[in-house]
Coordinates of C-alpha atoms in Angstrom, one line a residue:
Chain A
X289 CA 31.4 84.1 47.7
X290 CA 27.9 84.2 46.3
X291 CA 26.2 81.0 45.4
X292 CA 25.4 81.1 41.7
X293 CA 21.7 80.9 41.1
X294 CA 20.4 77.7 39.4
X295 CA 18.4 79.7 36.9
X296 CA 19.2 83.1 35.7
X297 CA 17.3 84.9 32.9
X298 CA 18.4 88.3 31.7
X299 CA 16.6 90.4 29.1
X300 CA 14.6 87.5 27.7
X301 CA 12.3 88.4 24.8
X302 CA 10.0 86.0 23.0
X303 CA 8.0 87.3 20.0
X304 CA 5.4 85.2 18.1
X305 CA 4.3 86.1 14.7
X306 CA 0.6 85.8 14.5
X307 CA -0.5 86.7 11.0
X308 CA 0.6 90.3 10.5
X309 CA 0.9 91.2 14.1
X310 CA 3.7 90.5 16.5
X311 CA 2.8 89.1 19.9
X312 CA 5.2 89.8 22.7
X313 CA 4.9 86.7 24.8
X314 CA 7.8 87.7 27.0
X315 CA 9.3 91.2 27.2
X316 CA 12.7 91.9 28.8
X317 CA 12.3 89.4 31.5
X318 CA 14.9 89.2 34.2
X319 CA 14.6 86.4 36.7
X320 CA 16.8 84.5 39.1
X321 CA 15.9 81.3 40.8
X322 CA 18.1 79.7 43.4
X323 CA 18.6 76.0 43.8
X324 CA 16.0 74.3 46.0
X325 CA 13.4 77.0 45.6
X326 CA 9.7 76.3 45.2
X327 CA 8.3 78.8 42.8
X328 CA 4.8 79.2 41.5
X329 CA 4.3 81.0 38.2
X330 CA 0.8 82.5 38.0
X331 CA -1.2 84.7 35.8
X332 CA -4.1 84.7 33.4
X333 CA -4.1 82.9 30.1
X334 CA -1.9 84.5 27.6
X335 CA 0.2 86.1 30.2
X336 CA 3.3 84.2 29.0
X337 CA 3.7 81.8 31.8
X338 CA 3.7 78.7 29.6
X339 CA 6.1 80.4 27.2
X340 CA 8.3 81.0 30.2
X341 CA 8.1 77.4 31.3
X342 CA 9.0 76.2 27.7
X343 CA 12.0 78.5 27.7
X344 CA 13.1 77.3 31.1
X345 CA 12.7 73.7 29.8
X346 CA 14.7 74.4 26.7
X347 CA 11.8 73.5 24.6
X348 CA 11.8 76.9 23.1
X349 CA 14.4 79.5 22.3
X350 CA 14.2 83.2 23.3
X351 CA 14.5 85.8 20.6
X352 CA 16.8 87.9 22.8
X353 CA 18.5 87.6 26.1
X354 CA 20.5 85.0 27.9
X355 CA 19.4 82.0 30.0
X356 CA 22.0 80.5 32.3
X357 CA 21.3 77.2 33.9
X358 CA 23.7 76.3 36.7
X359 CA 26.0 79.1 35.5
X360 CA 26.2 77.9 31.9
X361 CA 24.7 79.8 29.0
X362 CA 22.3 77.3 27.5
X363 CA 20.7 79.5 24.8
X364 CA 23.7 79.2 22.5
X365 CA 23.8 75.4 22.8
X366 CA 23.1 73.2 19.7
X367 CA 19.8 71.3 19.7
X368 CA 21.7 68.1 20.5
X369 CA 23.4 69.7 23.5
X370 CA 20.1 71.1 24.7
X371 CA 18.6 67.6 24.4
X372 CA 21.4 66.4 26.7
X373 CA 20.6 69.2 29.3
X374 CA 16.9 68.4 29.2
X375 CA 17.8 64.7 29.7
X376 CA 20.1 65.2 32.6
X377 CA 19.0 68.4 34.4
X378 CA 15.3 69.0 33.7
X379 CA 12.2 67.0 34.5
X380 CA 8.8 67.8 33.0
X381 CA 5.4 67.2 34.5
X382 CA 2.5 68.1 32.2
X383 CA -1.1 68.8 32.7
X384 CA -2.2 66.0 30.4
X385 CA 0.4 63.6 31.7
X386 CA 1.9 62.9 28.2
X387 CA 2.5 59.2 28.8
X388 CA 3.3 57.0 25.8
X389 CA 0.0 55.0 25.5
X390 CA 1.6 51.8 24.2
X391 CA 4.2 51.6 26.9
X392 CA 3.6 50.2 30.4
X393 CA 3.9 52.3 33.5
X394 CA 7.4 50.8 34.1
X395 CA 8.4 51.5 30.6
X396 CA 7.1 55.0 30.7
X397 CA 9.1 55.7 33.8
X398 CA 12.2 54.1 32.2
X399 CA 11.8 56.1 29.0
X400 CA 14.3 59.0 29.8
X401 CA 16.9 56.4 30.8
X402 CA 16.3 54.4 27.7
X403 CA 16.7 57.5 25.6
X404 CA 19.9 58.4 27.5
X405 CA 21.3 54.9 26.8
X406 CA 21.5 53.7 30.4
X407 CA 22.1 50.0 30.8
X408 CA 19.0 47.8 31.3
X409 CA 20.1 46.5 34.7
X410 CA 20.6 50.0 36.1
X411 CA 17.3 51.0 34.5
X412 CA 15.2 48.2 36.1
X413 CA 16.8 48.9 39.5
X414 CA 15.9 52.5 39.4
X415 CA 12.4 51.9 38.0
X416 CA 11.7 49.3 40.7
X417 CA 12.7 51.8 43.4
X418 CA 10.6 54.6 41.7
X419 CA 7.6 52.3 41.5
X420 CA 7.9 51.5 45.2
X421 CA 8.4 55.2 46.1
X422 CA 5.3 56.3 44.2
X423 CA 3.1 53.5 45.3
X424 CA 2.9 52.0 41.8
X425 CA 4.5 48.7 42.5
X426 CA 1.4 46.7 41.6
X427 CA 0.8 48.9 38.5
X428 CA 4.1 48.3 36.8
X429 CA 2.8 46.4 33.8
X430 CA -0.3 48.4 33.3
X431 CA -0.7 50.7 30.3
X432 CA -1.7 54.3 30.8
X433 CA -5.3 53.6 29.8
X434 CA -5.5 51.1 32.6
X435 CA -4.5 53.7 35.2
X436 CA -6.4 56.3 37.1
X437 CA -5.6 60.0 36.6
X438 CA -3.7 60.2 39.8
X439 CA -1.7 57.1 39.0
X440 CA -0.9 58.5 35.6
X441 CA 0.4 61.7 37.1
X442 CA 2.4 59.7 39.6
X443 CA 3.9 57.7 36.7
X444 CA 4.7 61.1 35.0
X445 CA 6.3 62.4 38.1
X446 CA 8.3 59.2 38.6
X447 CA 9.4 59.7 34.9
X448 CA 10.4 63.3 35.6
X449 CA 12.5 62.4 38.5
X450 CA 14.2 59.2 37.3
X451 CA 17.2 61.0 35.9
X452 CA 17.6 63.0 39.2
X453 CA 17.2 66.4 37.6
X454 CA 18.1 69.7 39.3
X455 CA 14.8 71.2 38.4
X456 CA 11.2 70.0 37.9
X457 CA 9.0 72.0 35.7
X458 CA 5.3 71.3 36.2
X459 CA 2.7 72.8 33.9
X460 CA -0.7 72.8 35.6
X461 CA 0.1 69.4 37.2
X462 CA -3.3 69.1 38.9
X463 CA -5.3 70.6 36.0
X464 CA -6.8 67.3 35.0
X465 CA -7.2 65.8 38.4
X466 CA -9.9 66.0 41.0
X467 CA -9.2 67.9 44.2
X468 CA -8.1 65.0 46.4
X469 CA -5.9 63.5 43.8
X470 CA -4.5 66.9 42.9
X471 CA -3.6 67.3 46.6
X472 CA -1.9 64.0 46.6
X473 CA 0.2 64.9 43.5
X474 CA 1.2 68.3 44.9
X475 CA 2.2 66.5 48.1
X476 CA 4.6 64.4 46.1
X477 CA 6.0 67.3 44.2
X478 CA 6.5 69.3 47.4
X479 CA 8.2 66.2 48.9
X480 CA 10.7 66.3 46.1
X481 CA 11.3 69.9 46.7
X482 CA 11.9 69.2 50.3
X483 CA 14.7 66.8 49.2
X484 CA 16.4 69.7 47.4
X485 CA 14.9 69.6 43.9
X486 CA 14.0 73.0 42.5
X487 CA 10.3 73.0 41.7
X488 CA 8.7 75.4 39.3
X489 CA 4.9 75.1 39.0
X490 CA 2.8 77.0 36.4
X491 CA -0.8 77.4 37.5
X492 CA -3.7 79.8 37.3
X493 CA -5.0 78.4 40.4
X494 CA -4.3 80.9 43.2
X495 CA -4.8 78.4 46.0
X496 CA -2.2 76.1 44.5
X497 CA 0.1 79.0 43.8
X498 CA -0.1 80.2 47.4
X499 CA 1.5 76.9 48.6
X500 CA 4.8 77.9 47.0
X501 CA 7.4 79.9 48.9
X502 CA 7.7 82.3 46.0
X503 CA 5.1 83.5 43.7
X504 CA 5.7 85.1 40.4
X505 CA 2.7 86.8 38.8
X506 CA 2.9 87.3 35.1
X507 CA 0.8 89.7 33.1
X508 CA 1.1 90.5 29.4
X509 CA 4.6 89.0 29.1
X510 CA 6.1 90.8 32.0
X511 CA 6.7 89.9 35.6
X512 CA 4.1 91.9 37.5
X513 CA 5.1 90.8 41.0
X514 CA 7.6 88.6 42.6
X515 CA 6.7 87.9 46.2
X516 CA 8.2 85.5 48.7
X517 CA 5.6 84.1 51.1
X518 CA 6.1 84.9 54.7
Chain B
X203 CA 19.7 55.2 22.8
X204 CA 21.0 51.6 22.8
X205 CA 20.4 49.5 19.7
X206 CA 18.2 46.9 21.3
X207 CA 16.2 49.6 22.9
X208 CA 15.9 51.3 19.6
X209 CA 14.7 48.2 17.9
X210 CA 12.2 47.4 20.7
X211 CA 10.9 50.9 20.7
X212 CA 10.5 50.9 16.9
X213 CA 8.8 47.5 17.1
X214 CA 6.4 48.7 19.7
X215 CA 5.6 51.7 17.6
X216 CA 5.0 49.6 14.6
X217 CA 2.7 47.1 16.4
X218 CA 1.0 49.9 18.2
X219 CA -1.0 50.6 15.0
X220 CA -1.5 47.1 13.6
X221 CA -3.8 48.2 10.6
X222 CA -1.3 50.8 9.4
X223 CA 1.7 48.5 9.8
X224 CA -0.2 45.6 8.3
X225 CA -1.2 47.5 5.2
X226 CA 2.4 48.7 4.8
X227 CA 3.8 45.2 5.1
X228 CA 1.2 43.9 2.7
X229 CA 2.1 46.5 0.1
X230 CA 5.8 45.7 0.4
X231 CA 5.0 42.0 0.3
X232 CA 3.0 42.3 -2.9
X233 CA 5.9 44.2 -4.5
X234 CA 8.5 41.6 -3.5
X235 CA 6.1 38.7 -4.4
X236 CA 5.6 40.3 -7.8
X237 CA 9.3 40.4 -8.4
X238 CA 9.7 36.8 -7.4
X239 CA 6.8 35.4 -9.4
X240 CA 7.4 37.5 -12.5
X241 CA 11.1 36.6 -12.7
X242 CA 10.1 33.0 -12.0
X243 CA 7.9 33.2 -15.1
X244 CA 10.5 34.9 -17.2
X245 CA 13.3 32.6 -16.1
X246 CA 11.0 29.6 -16.4
X247 CA 10.3 30.6 -20.0
X248 CA 14.0 30.8 -20.6
X249 CA 14.7 27.4 -19.2
X250 CA 11.7 25.9 -21.0
X251 CA 12.8 27.2 -24.4
X252 CA 16.4 26.0 -23.6
X253 CA 15.1 22.6 -22.9
X254 CA 13.0 22.5 -26.0
X255 CA 15.8 23.6 -28.2
X256 CA 18.4 21.3 -26.8
X257 CA 16.1 18.4 -27.8
X258 CA 16.1 19.6 -31.4
X259 CA 19.1 17.6 -32.3
X260 CA 22.5 17.5 -30.7
X261 CA 25.8 18.6 -32.2
X262 CA 24.0 20.6 -34.8
X263 CA 26.0 22.9 -37.1
X264 CA 24.0 25.0 -39.6
X265 CA 25.3 26.6 -42.8
X266 CA 23.4 29.7 -44.1
X267 CA 24.0 31.4 -47.4
X268 CA 25.4 34.9 -47.1
X269 CA 27.6 36.4 -44.5
X270 CA 26.0 37.9 -41.4
X271 CA 29.3 39.0 -40.0
X272 CA 31.9 41.1 -41.6
X273 CA 35.5 39.9 -41.5
X274 CA 38.7 41.5 -42.7
X275 CA 39.3 42.6 -46.3
X276 CA 38.9 39.8 -48.8
X277 CA 39.7 40.1 -52.5
X278 CA 36.5 38.3 -53.2
X279 CA 34.5 41.0 -51.4
X280 CA 36.1 43.6 -53.6
X281 CA 35.0 42.1 -56.8
X282 CA 31.4 41.0 -55.9
X283 CA 29.2 41.2 -52.9
X284 CA 26.6 38.9 -54.2
X285 CA 26.8 35.6 -52.3
X286 CA 27.1 32.5 -54.3
X287 CA 24.3 30.1 -54.0
X288 CA 24.5 27.2 -51.6
X289 CA 24.1 24.0 -53.7
X290 CA 23.5 20.4 -53.2
X291 CA 27.0 19.8 -54.4
X292 CA 28.3 22.0 -51.6
X293 CA 26.3 20.0 -49.1
X294 CA 27.7 16.7 -50.5
X295 CA 31.2 18.1 -50.4
X296 CA 30.9 18.7 -46.7
X297 CA 30.7 14.9 -46.1
X298 CA 34.4 14.9 -46.7
X299 CA 35.1 16.8 -43.5
X300 CA 36.3 14.4 -40.8
X301 CA 34.3 16.0 -38.0
X302 CA 31.1 15.7 -39.9
X303 CA 28.9 12.7 -39.3
X304 CA 25.7 13.6 -41.3
X305 CA 24.7 16.2 -43.7
X306 CA 21.2 17.2 -44.7
X307 CA 20.5 19.8 -47.3
X308 CA 17.3 21.8 -46.9
X309 CA 15.6 23.7 -49.6
X310 CA 12.4 25.5 -48.6
X311 CA 9.5 27.0 -50.6
X312 CA 5.7 27.3 -50.4
X313 CA 3.4 25.4 -52.6
X314 CA -0.1 23.9 -52.6
X315 CA -0.9 20.4 -51.6
X316 CA -4.2 18.9 -52.8
X317 CA -5.8 15.6 -52.2
X318 CA -9.4 14.7 -53.0
X319 CA -11.1 18.1 -53.1
X320 CA -8.9 19.6 -50.4
X321 CA -6.3 22.2 -51.0
X322 CA -3.9 23.8 -48.6
X323 CA -0.9 26.0 -48.9
X324 CA 2.1 24.4 -47.3
X325 CA 5.8 24.8 -46.7
X326 CA 7.7 22.4 -48.8
X327 CA 11.0 21.2 -47.4
X328 CA 13.3 19.5 -49.8
X329 CA 15.8 17.3 -48.1
X330 CA 17.4 13.9 -47.9
X331 CA 17.1 10.8 -45.8
X332 CA 19.8 12.1 -43.4
X333 CA 17.5 14.8 -42.1
X334 CA 15.9 12.6 -39.6
X335 CA 19.2 11.7 -38.0
X336 CA 20.4 15.3 -38.0
X337 CA 17.2 16.7 -36.5
X338 CA 16.3 13.6 -34.4
X339 CA 12.8 13.5 -35.9
X340 CA 10.5 10.7 -35.1
X341 CA 7.9 9.2 -37.4
X342 CA 4.5 8.4 -36.4
X343 CA 3.8 6.2 -39.4
X344 CA 5.7 4.8 -42.3
X345 CA 9.2 5.8 -43.1
X346 CA 11.2 8.9 -44.0
X347 CA 12.5 9.7 -47.5
X348 CA 14.5 6.9 -49.0
X349 CA 18.3 7.3 -49.0
X350 CA 20.1 7.3 -52.4
X351 CA 21.4 9.7 -54.9
X352 CA 20.7 13.2 -53.8
X353 CA 20.3 14.4 -57.4
X354 CA 17.6 12.0 -58.1
X355 CA 14.6 11.3 -55.9
X356 CA 11.5 9.2 -56.0
X357 CA 8.2 11.0 -55.9
X358 CA 7.7 10.4 -52.2
X359 CA 6.6 12.8 -49.6
X360 CA 6.6 12.8 -45.8
X361 CA 4.0 15.0 -44.2
X362 CA 3.8 16.7 -40.8
X363 CA 1.2 15.8 -38.2
X364 CA -0.9 18.8 -38.7
X365 CA -0.9 18.5 -42.5
X366 CA -2.0 15.0 -42.1
X367 CA -5.0 15.8 -40.0
X368 CA -6.0 18.7 -42.1
X369 CA -5.7 16.9 -45.4
X370 CA -6.9 13.4 -44.4
X371 CA -8.8 13.8 -41.2
X372 CA -9.3 10.3 -39.8
X373 CA -8.7 8.6 -43.2
X374 CA -5.4 6.7 -43.7
X375 CA -2.7 8.9 -45.3
X376 CA 0.0 6.4 -45.9
X377 CA 0.2 5.3 -49.5
X378 CA -2.1 8.0 -50.7
X379 CA -1.2 10.1 -53.7
X380 CA -1.2 13.9 -53.3
X381 CA -0.6 16.6 -55.7
X382 CA 2.0 19.2 -54.7
X383 CA 2.3 22.0 -57.2
X384 CA 2.2 20.3 -60.5
X385 CA 3.6 17.0 -59.3
X386 CA 2.2 13.9 -57.8
X387 CA 3.8 12.4 -54.7
X388 CA 3.0 9.2 -52.7
X389 CA 2.9 9.7 -49.0
X390 CA 5.4 7.3 -47.3
X391 CA 5.5 8.6 -43.9
X392 CA 3.8 10.9 -41.3
X393 CA 6.0 12.7 -38.7
X394 CA 5.2 12.5 -35.0
X395 CA 3.9 15.7 -33.5
X396 CA 6.9 17.8 -32.4
X397 CA 6.7 21.4 -31.8
X398 CA 8.2 24.7 -32.7
X399 CA 11.8 24.6 -33.6
X400 CA 14.3 26.9 -35.4
X401 CA 11.6 28.9 -37.3
X402 CA 10.2 25.9 -39.1
X403 CA 7.3 24.0 -37.5
X404 CA 7.7 20.4 -38.7
X405 CA 4.0 19.7 -38.0
X406 CA 3.1 21.9 -40.9
X407 CA 5.8 20.8 -43.3
X408 CA 5.8 18.5 -46.3
X409 CA 9.1 16.8 -46.9
X410 CA 10.1 15.8 -50.5
X411 CA 13.4 14.8 -52.0
X412 CA 15.6 17.8 -52.4
X413 CA 16.1 17.4 -56.1
X414 CA 12.3 17.4 -56.7
X415 CA 11.9 20.5 -54.5
X416 CA 14.5 22.3 -56.4
X417 CA 12.9 21.4 -59.7
X418 CA 9.6 22.5 -58.4
X419 CA 10.9 25.9 -57.3
X420 CA 13.1 26.0 -60.4
X421 CA 16.2 26.9 -58.4
X422 CA 19.3 25.1 -57.2
X423 CA 19.8 27.2 -54.1
X424 CA 19.6 25.6 -50.6
X425 CA 18.0 27.4 -47.7
X426 CA 20.2 25.7 -45.2
X427 CA 22.7 22.9 -44.8
X428 CA 22.2 21.0 -41.5
X429 CA 25.2 19.2 -40.3
X430 CA 25.6 16.8 -37.4
X431 CA 29.1 16.7 -35.9
X432 CA 30.6 13.5 -34.8
X433 CA 30.5 14.6 -31.2
X434 CA 30.0 17.5 -28.9
X435 CA 33.7 18.3 -28.8
X436 CA 34.0 18.2 -32.5
X437 CA 31.3 21.0 -33.1
X438 CA 34.0 23.7 -33.3
X439 CA 36.3 21.7 -35.6
X440 CA 33.3 20.8 -37.8
X441 CA 32.4 24.4 -38.0
X442 CA 36.0 25.3 -39.1
X443 CA 36.2 22.5 -41.6
X444 CA 32.8 23.3 -43.1
X445 CA 33.7 26.9 -43.5
X446 CA 37.0 25.9 -45.1
X447 CA 35.4 23.5 -47.6
X448 CA 32.7 26.0 -48.6
X449 CA 35.3 28.7 -49.0
X450 CA 37.4 26.5 -51.3
X451 CA 34.4 25.7 -53.4
X452 CA 33.3 29.3 -53.5
X453 CA 36.6 30.6 -55.1
X454 CA 38.1 31.6 -51.8
X455 CA 35.3 33.7 -50.7
X456 CA 33.7 33.1 -47.3
X457 CA 30.2 33.9 -48.3
X458 CA 28.3 31.7 -45.9
X459 CA 27.6 31.9 -42.2
X460 CA 28.1 28.8 -40.1
X461 CA 26.3 28.8 -36.8
X462 CA 26.2 26.1 -34.2
X463 CA 23.3 25.1 -32.0
X464 CA 25.2 26.5 -29.1
X465 CA 25.3 29.9 -30.7
X466 CA 21.6 29.7 -31.4
X467 CA 20.9 28.7 -27.9
X468 CA 23.2 31.4 -26.6
X469 CA 21.2 34.0 -28.5
X470 CA 17.9 32.7 -27.2
X471 CA 19.4 32.5 -23.7
X472 CA 20.5 36.1 -24.0
X473 CA 17.1 37.2 -25.4
X474 CA 15.0 35.5 -22.8
X475 CA 17.5 36.6 -20.1
X476 CA 16.8 40.2 -21.1
X477 CA 13.1 39.5 -21.1
X478 CA 13.4 38.3 -17.5
X479 CA 15.4 41.4 -16.6
X480 CA 12.7 43.5 -18.2
X481 CA 10.0 41.7 -16.3
X482 CA 11.9 42.2 -13.1
X483 CA 12.1 45.9 -13.9
X484 CA 8.4 46.1 -14.3
X485 CA 7.9 44.3 -11.0
X486 CA 10.4 46.7 -9.4
X487 CA 8.0 49.5 -10.2
X488 CA 5.6 47.9 -7.7
X489 CA 8.4 48.0 -5.2
X490 CA 8.8 51.7 -5.9
X491 CA 5.1 52.2 -5.4
X492 CA 5.4 50.3 -2.1
X493 CA 8.3 52.6 -1.1
X494 CA 6.2 55.7 -1.8
X495 CA 3.4 54.1 0.4
X496 CA 6.0 53.6 3.1
X497 CA 6.8 57.3 2.9
X498 CA 3.2 58.2 2.9
X499 CA 2.4 56.0 5.9
X500 CA 5.4 57.2 7.8
X501 CA 4.5 60.8 7.1
X502 CA 1.0 60.3 8.5
X503 CA 2.6 58.4 11.4
X504 CA 4.9 61.4 12.1
X505 CA 1.9 63.7 12.1
X506 CA -0.1 61.4 14.3
X507 CA 2.7 61.0 16.7
X508 CA 3.7 64.7 16.8
X509 CA 2.8 64.9 20.5
X510 CA 4.9 61.8 21.3
X511 CA 7.8 63.2 19.4
X512 CA 7.6 66.4 21.4
X513 CA 7.4 64.4 24.6
X514 CA 10.5 62.4 23.6
X515 CA 12.3 65.6 22.9
X516 CA 11.3 67.0 26.3
X517 CA 12.6 63.8 27.9
X518 CA 15.9 64.4 26.3
X519 CA 15.8 62.6 23.0
X520 CA 18.1 64.1 20.4
X521 CA 17.0 64.6 16.8
X522 CA 19.3 61.7 15.8
X523 CA 17.4 59.4 18.2
X524 CA 14.0 60.4 16.8
X525 CA 15.3 60.0 13.3
X526 CA 16.8 56.6 14.0
X527 CA 13.6 55.4 15.7
X528 CA 11.5 56.2 12.6
X529 CA 14.1 54.8 10.2
X530 CA 14.3 51.6 12.2
X531 CA 10.5 51.4 12.1
X532 CA 10.5 51.9 8.3
X533 CA 13.3 49.3 7.9
X534 CA 11.6 46.8 10.1
X535 CA 8.2 47.1 8.3
X536 CA 10.0 46.9 4.9
X537 CA 12.0 43.8 6.1
X538 CA 8.8 42.1 7.3
X539 CA 7.1 42.9 4.0
X540 CA 10.1 41.6 2.1
X541 CA 10.2 38.4 4.0
X542 CA 6.4 37.9 3.7
X543 CA 6.6 38.8 0.0
X544 CA 9.5 36.3 -0.5
X545 CA 7.4 33.5 1.0
X546 CA 4.3 34.5 -1.0
X547 CA 6.4 34.7 -4.2
X548 CA 8.0 31.3 -3.6
X549 CA 4.6 29.8 -2.9
X550 CA 3.2 31.4 -6.0
X551 CA 6.1 30.0 -8.1
X552 CA 5.5 26.6 -6.5
X553 CA 1.9 26.8 -7.4
X554 CA 2.8 27.6 -11.0
X555 CA 5.1 24.6 -11.1
X556 CA 2.4 22.5 -9.6
X557 CA -0.2 23.5 -12.2
X558 CA 2.2 23.4 -15.2
X559 CA 4.7 20.6 -14.3
X560 CA 6.7 21.1 -17.6
X561 CA 7.3 24.7 -16.9
X562 CA 10.3 25.3 -14.7
X563 CA 9.2 28.4 -12.9
X564 CA 12.0 28.9 -10.5
X565 CA 12.9 32.5 -9.6
X566 CA 16.5 33.2 -10.2
X567 CA 18.6 33.8 -7.2
X568 CA 19.8 37.2 -8.4
X569 CA 16.2 38.4 -8.8
X570 CA 15.2 37.2 -5.3
X571 CA 18.2 39.0 -3.7
X572 CA 17.6 42.1 -5.8
X573 CA 14.0 42.1 -4.8
X574 CA 14.7 41.8 -1.1
X575 CA 17.4 44.3 -1.3
X576 CA 15.3 46.8 -3.3
X577 CA 12.5 46.4 -0.8
X578 CA 14.7 47.2 2.1
X579 CA 16.4 50.0 0.3
X580 CA 13.2 51.7 -0.9
X581 CA 11.7 51.3 2.6
X582 CA 14.6 53.0 4.2
X583 CA 15.1 55.6 1.5
X584 CA 11.4 56.6 1.6
X585 CA 11.6 56.5 5.4
X586 CA 14.3 59.1 5.5
X587 CA 12.1 62.1 4.6
X588 CA 9.5 61.4 7.3
X589 CA 12.2 60.6 9.9
X590 CA 14.0 63.8 9.2
X591 CA 10.7 65.7 9.4
X592 CA 10.1 64.1 12.8
X593 CA 13.6 64.9 14.0
X594 CA 13.3 68.5 13.0
X595 CA 10.1 69.2 14.9
X596 CA 10.4 72.0 17.4
X597 CA 9.7 70.4 20.8
X598 CA 7.4 73.1 21.9
X599 CA 5.3 73.0 18.8
X600 CA 5.3 69.2 18.9
X601 CA 4.1 69.2 22.5
X602 CA 1.4 71.7 22.0
X603 CA -0.1 69.8 19.1
X604 CA -2.1 67.3 21.0

């Protein structure tokens, strides 16, 4: 019996129309990622790595091909069903944090649960735990503009994990952070991976990419190399 | 998303941009306040006129020559369509009706009044002593026309307050001789200032005995017959009896129109009610403008918050959640604006009442409710388009727009 892979892409195509010309952001991409893997997606700008991440996060739809998440074809789902999958199975961490400026750290962390309609009592319990886990207990009522970059990204990671997703998609998570803080954030993400969460990090930073067990190198919309670190 | 969370989220979004939300609430408030104040003015005018008219004289029944309403077939109609004149004899005959208390004939024409070197064109009202009772007129000086035989009359005149000031200034008017047309009259009374009433302004009238007025205008026609019924409940019987008597006297032809004060009041009530409605309609335009402003502001808000919408979608918000949050925000802002506008409008109406105590500027309940409802409705209606646009944003495009 083979364990079905968490993510399975086959024949994925994504074409953007730029004026008169067509840009193939992704061409016939086949990829399989198992649960619990730590994958770095690398490549120069325009290589299609961000498009791949958006597709994996169900933020974008492929023009051709199938995407199976936990064995289920998610490309054919309705937008509402996709929203549900994003809510329950996927956590996002962005380069520019994407916190809601008018909400406090605690409220930002609670946002996915609020959107999913989870009861307030359960929410505050989980938020409190998350604040403690990420060392933000004394920052709960601060707004994003009152937090440092590292704290903001910790809030974002707490938000990404609060729904206990199967996979975390991180797009240049350290791009806006200094070296020490970036290191700290990566440590957190890797800690989550160690607990079994699949971690997919998009970066153009080779040093960061080399920390992952598996590196995917993208170029011109195709997978140029897929290597597992020894 | 749970409803309390939705409301809190929308509230935070609204208060997150106080200037934008404040302007929107203000626009909505002005719209609702306009409805409240304008309808208060319109309805106040209606009440004011109603009050003035009911003080004209109570239990009034008025006979006009000619028919203003068509009835069934009448042999009289087939022969002639010219109405018979209404005469003093007709008026006198009406005194036989049991429900009638007083009858005053009224003949009207224009003539010139002159005293000393002054000359003025005036309306001459020929009537009898009973006119004061029927119309509840008050005299400032002297007495009204003497009672007696309607077909004869002494050369006496009673002048309105305005005629008095214009003809005599500060000089005493009582007992003076004036020339009206080619006749001389002695002034026996001056009316107290009254006001506008039933198309004739008594301030500008000169009252003379009906027989002399008819002689002056060389006609035996009456303009009106004013009747006072014995009581409020006998107005309708009086109307029927009067119609019957005139019909008998006019060879079976019903060639007069008998109206009651109530009917006149009802007509004015309807007229001014329509006016209020029209004014409310005009005010509602400002609400529509406010609605469009809501749409505009919400559209700008969607554009400004594209990134946030993308984020919410990435965090698992469905299109419905996004749409509801924007709709809730539009509804909350409209509601706040409507509430503020209601208070402003009521304050404005109160101010008008304070400045003009005789003017009952109370906004009618229906207008207030309609104003509030319209505000909420337009707010939500015009919020739908931006909310739908927000809900339809592709998450990836929304996220990249930052």
